[in-house]
Short mmCIF file of C-alpha atoms in Angstrom, two decimals:
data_model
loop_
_atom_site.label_atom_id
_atom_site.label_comp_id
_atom_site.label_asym_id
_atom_site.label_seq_id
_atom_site.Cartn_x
_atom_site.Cartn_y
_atom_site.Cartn_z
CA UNK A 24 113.26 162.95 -120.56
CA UNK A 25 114.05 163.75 -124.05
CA UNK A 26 116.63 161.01 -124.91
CA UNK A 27 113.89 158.45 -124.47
CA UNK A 28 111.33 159.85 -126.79
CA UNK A 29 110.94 157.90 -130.02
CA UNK A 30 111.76 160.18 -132.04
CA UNK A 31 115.03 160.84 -130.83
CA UNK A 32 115.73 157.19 -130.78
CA UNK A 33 115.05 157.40 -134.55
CA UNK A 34 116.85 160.26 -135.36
CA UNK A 35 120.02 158.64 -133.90
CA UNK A 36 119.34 155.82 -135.44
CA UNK A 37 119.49 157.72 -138.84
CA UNK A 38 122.12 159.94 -137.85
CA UNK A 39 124.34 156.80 -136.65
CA UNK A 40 123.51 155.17 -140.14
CA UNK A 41 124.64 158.16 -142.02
CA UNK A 42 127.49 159.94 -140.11
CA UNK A 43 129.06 156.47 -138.92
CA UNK A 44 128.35 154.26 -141.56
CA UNK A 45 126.22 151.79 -140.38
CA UNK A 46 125.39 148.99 -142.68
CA UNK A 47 122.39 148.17 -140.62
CA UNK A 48 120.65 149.81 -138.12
CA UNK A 49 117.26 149.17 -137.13
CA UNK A 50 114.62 148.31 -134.39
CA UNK A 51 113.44 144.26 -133.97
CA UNK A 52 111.21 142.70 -130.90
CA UNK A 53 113.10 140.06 -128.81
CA UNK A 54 111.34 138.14 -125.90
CA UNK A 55 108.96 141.29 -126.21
CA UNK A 56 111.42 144.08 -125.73
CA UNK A 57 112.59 146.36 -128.31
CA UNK A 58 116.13 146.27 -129.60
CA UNK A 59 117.76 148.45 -131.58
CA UNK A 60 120.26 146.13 -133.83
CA UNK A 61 123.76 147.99 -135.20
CA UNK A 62 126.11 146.19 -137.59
CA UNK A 63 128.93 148.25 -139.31
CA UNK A 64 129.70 145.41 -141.75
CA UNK A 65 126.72 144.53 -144.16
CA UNK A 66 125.07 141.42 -142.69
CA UNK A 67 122.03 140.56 -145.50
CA UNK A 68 120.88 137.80 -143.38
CA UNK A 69 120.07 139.87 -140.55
CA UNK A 70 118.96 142.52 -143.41
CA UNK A 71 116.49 140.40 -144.45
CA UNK A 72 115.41 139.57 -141.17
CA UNK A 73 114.65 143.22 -139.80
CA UNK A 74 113.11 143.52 -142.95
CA UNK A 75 110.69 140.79 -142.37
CA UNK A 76 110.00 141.98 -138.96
CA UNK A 77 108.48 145.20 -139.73
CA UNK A 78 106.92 143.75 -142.49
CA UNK A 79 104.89 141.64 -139.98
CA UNK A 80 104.75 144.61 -137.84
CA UNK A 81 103.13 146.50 -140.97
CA UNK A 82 100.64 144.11 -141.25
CA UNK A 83 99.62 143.97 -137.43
CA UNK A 84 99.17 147.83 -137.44
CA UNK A 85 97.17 147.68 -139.98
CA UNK A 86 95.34 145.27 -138.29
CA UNK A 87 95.98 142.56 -141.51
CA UNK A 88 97.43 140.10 -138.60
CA UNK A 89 95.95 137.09 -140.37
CA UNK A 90 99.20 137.47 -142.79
CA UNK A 91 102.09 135.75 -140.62
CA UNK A 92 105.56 134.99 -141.61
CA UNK A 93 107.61 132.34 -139.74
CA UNK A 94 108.81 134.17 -136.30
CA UNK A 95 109.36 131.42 -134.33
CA UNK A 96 110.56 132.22 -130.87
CA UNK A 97 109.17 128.82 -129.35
CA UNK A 98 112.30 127.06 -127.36
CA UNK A 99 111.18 123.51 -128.93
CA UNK A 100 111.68 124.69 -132.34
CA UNK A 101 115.04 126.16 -132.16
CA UNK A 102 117.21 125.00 -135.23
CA UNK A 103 120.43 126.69 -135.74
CA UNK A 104 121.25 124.23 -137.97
CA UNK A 105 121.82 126.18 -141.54
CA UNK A 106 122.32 129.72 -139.93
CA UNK A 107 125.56 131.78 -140.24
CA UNK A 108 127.20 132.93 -136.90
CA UNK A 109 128.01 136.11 -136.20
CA UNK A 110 129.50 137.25 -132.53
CA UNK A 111 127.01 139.80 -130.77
CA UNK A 112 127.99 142.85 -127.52
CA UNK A 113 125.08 142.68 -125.84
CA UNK A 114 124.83 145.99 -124.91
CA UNK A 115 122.64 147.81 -122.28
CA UNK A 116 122.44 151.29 -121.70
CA UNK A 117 122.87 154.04 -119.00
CA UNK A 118 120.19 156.49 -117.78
CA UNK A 119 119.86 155.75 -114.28
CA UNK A 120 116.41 153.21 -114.60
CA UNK A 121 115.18 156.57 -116.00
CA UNK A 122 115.96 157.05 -119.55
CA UNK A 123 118.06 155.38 -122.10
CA UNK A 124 120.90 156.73 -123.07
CA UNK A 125 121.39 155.31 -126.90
CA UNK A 126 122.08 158.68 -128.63
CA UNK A 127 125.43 158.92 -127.18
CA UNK A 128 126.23 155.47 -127.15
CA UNK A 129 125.93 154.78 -130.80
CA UNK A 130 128.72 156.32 -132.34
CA UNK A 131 131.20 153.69 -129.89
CA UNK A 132 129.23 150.89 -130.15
CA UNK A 133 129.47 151.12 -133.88
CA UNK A 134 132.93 151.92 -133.63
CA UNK A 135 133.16 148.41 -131.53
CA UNK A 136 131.03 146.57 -134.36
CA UNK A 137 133.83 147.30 -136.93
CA UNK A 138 136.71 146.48 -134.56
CA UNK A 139 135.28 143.26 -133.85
CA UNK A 140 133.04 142.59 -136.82
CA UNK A 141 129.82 141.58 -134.48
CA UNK A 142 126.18 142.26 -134.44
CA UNK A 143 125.45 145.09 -131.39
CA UNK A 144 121.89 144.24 -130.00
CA UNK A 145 120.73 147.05 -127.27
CA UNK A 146 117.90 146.36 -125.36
CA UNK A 147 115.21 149.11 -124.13
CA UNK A 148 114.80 146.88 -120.82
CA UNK A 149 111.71 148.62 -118.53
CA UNK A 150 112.32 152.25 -116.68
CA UNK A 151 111.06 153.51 -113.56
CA UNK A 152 108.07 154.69 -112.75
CA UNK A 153 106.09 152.44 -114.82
CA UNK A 154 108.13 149.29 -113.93
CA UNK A 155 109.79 148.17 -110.60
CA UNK A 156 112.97 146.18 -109.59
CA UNK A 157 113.29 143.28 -110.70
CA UNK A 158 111.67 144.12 -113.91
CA UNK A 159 114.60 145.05 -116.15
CA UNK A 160 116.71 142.76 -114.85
CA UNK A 161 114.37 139.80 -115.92
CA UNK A 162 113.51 141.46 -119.47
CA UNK A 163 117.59 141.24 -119.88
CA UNK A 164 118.44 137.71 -118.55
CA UNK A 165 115.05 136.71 -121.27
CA UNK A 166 116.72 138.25 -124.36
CA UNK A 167 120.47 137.15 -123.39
CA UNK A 168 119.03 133.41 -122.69
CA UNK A 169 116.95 133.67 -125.85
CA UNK A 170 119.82 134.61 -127.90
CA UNK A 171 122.31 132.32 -126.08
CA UNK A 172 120.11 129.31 -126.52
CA UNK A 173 118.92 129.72 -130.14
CA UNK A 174 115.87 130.82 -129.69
CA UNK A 175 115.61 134.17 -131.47
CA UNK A 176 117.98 132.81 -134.46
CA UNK A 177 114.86 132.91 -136.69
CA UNK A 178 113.84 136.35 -135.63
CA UNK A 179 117.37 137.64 -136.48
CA UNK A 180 119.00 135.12 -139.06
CA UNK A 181 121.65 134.70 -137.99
CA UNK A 182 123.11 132.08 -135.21
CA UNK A 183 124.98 134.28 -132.16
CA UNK A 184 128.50 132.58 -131.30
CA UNK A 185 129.89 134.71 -128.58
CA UNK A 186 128.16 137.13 -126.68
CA UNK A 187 129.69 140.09 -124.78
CA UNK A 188 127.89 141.91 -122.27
CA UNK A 189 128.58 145.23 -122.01
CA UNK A 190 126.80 148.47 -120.17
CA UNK A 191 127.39 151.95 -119.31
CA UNK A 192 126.61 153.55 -116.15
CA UNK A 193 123.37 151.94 -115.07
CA UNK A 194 123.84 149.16 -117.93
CA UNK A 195 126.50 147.99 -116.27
CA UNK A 196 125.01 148.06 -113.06
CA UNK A 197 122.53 145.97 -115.70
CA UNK A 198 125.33 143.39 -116.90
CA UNK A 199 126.93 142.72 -113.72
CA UNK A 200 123.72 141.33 -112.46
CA UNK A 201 122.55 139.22 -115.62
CA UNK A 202 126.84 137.73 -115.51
CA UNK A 203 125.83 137.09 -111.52
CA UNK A 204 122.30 135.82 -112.54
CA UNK A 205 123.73 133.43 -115.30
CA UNK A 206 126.22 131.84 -112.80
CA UNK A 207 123.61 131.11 -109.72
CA UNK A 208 121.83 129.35 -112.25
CA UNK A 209 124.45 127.41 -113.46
CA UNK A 210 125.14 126.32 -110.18
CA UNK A 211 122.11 125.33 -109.29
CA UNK A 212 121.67 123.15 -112.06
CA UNK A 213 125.30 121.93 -110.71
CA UNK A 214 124.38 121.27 -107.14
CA UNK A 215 120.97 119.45 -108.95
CA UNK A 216 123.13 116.87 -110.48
#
């Protein structure tokens, strides 16, 4: 549908950065699943790090992909020594697998960013037709466990403390199984020991 063209994406974005007063908000790539990132506070760490990110994405559209800054997503090298924390809502939309709903999300979640002075990271997880249960699901539990763990803290600059899942309508459908997800594999690696 409509609310999951591009183009509307962007012009929320913009419109959310204007009428709300977003100090940042912008696209980045985690675990290989665009984001759209919303802070209402200025952050220039993660400034500077959307900022590098579509500088690299620049350069790989215009096919100059021989020019590569430091994007390290690789587990092993995971320092988060050095790197400001910042608490993130880990948000996932509604739209019923269809669509995503972000346009009329935006305004609360930003809302939420200034209440509780965190980083709002909202995933476009895969949609029906073109992808099939479990799809999303996984793409979700990769981007909550890269974040969790330290793996995307270059991407984003910034280190994420606490992280609180949220979803609407189909997102929380979403959240409920990434919280049940997270907890049969903590108790597996329970019963292992």
């Amino acid at each position: 549908g409509m609310v999951s063209l591009n183009a509307v994406k962007t012009a929320s974005l913009e419109a959310t950065r204007i009428l709300k007063g977003a100090a940042i908000a912008g696209r980045i790539e985690i675990c290989g699943v665009s984001c759209f990132v919303l802070s209402r506070e200025p952050f220039p760490a993660l400034a500077s790090a959307l900022r590098r990110f579509h500088r690299q994405q620049e350069r790989e559209d215009a096919r100059l992909g021989t020019i590569h800054e430091k994007l390290s997503s690789n587990p092993s090298s995971a320092n988060v020594r050095g790197f400001q924390s910042r608490n993130v809502i880990f948000h996932l939309t509604g739209g019923g697998f269809f669509a995503h709903t972000i346009a009329g999300e935006m305004p609360f979640l930003l809302d939420w960013s200034a209440a509780t002075n965190a980083v709002v990271i909202i995933p476009e997880y895969a949609l029906l037709p073109h992808h099939k249960f479990p799809d999303a699901i996984q793409e979700v539990e990769r981007i909550y466990r890269s974040l969790r763990f330290g793996h995307a803290v270059s991407l984003l600059g910034f280190r994420p403390d606490k992280i609180i899942v949220t979803g609407e309508s189909v997102g929380g459908n979403l959240a409920s199984a990434l919280c049940v997800s997270l907890i049969m594999s903590y108790e597996k690696i329970i019963v292992k020991n």
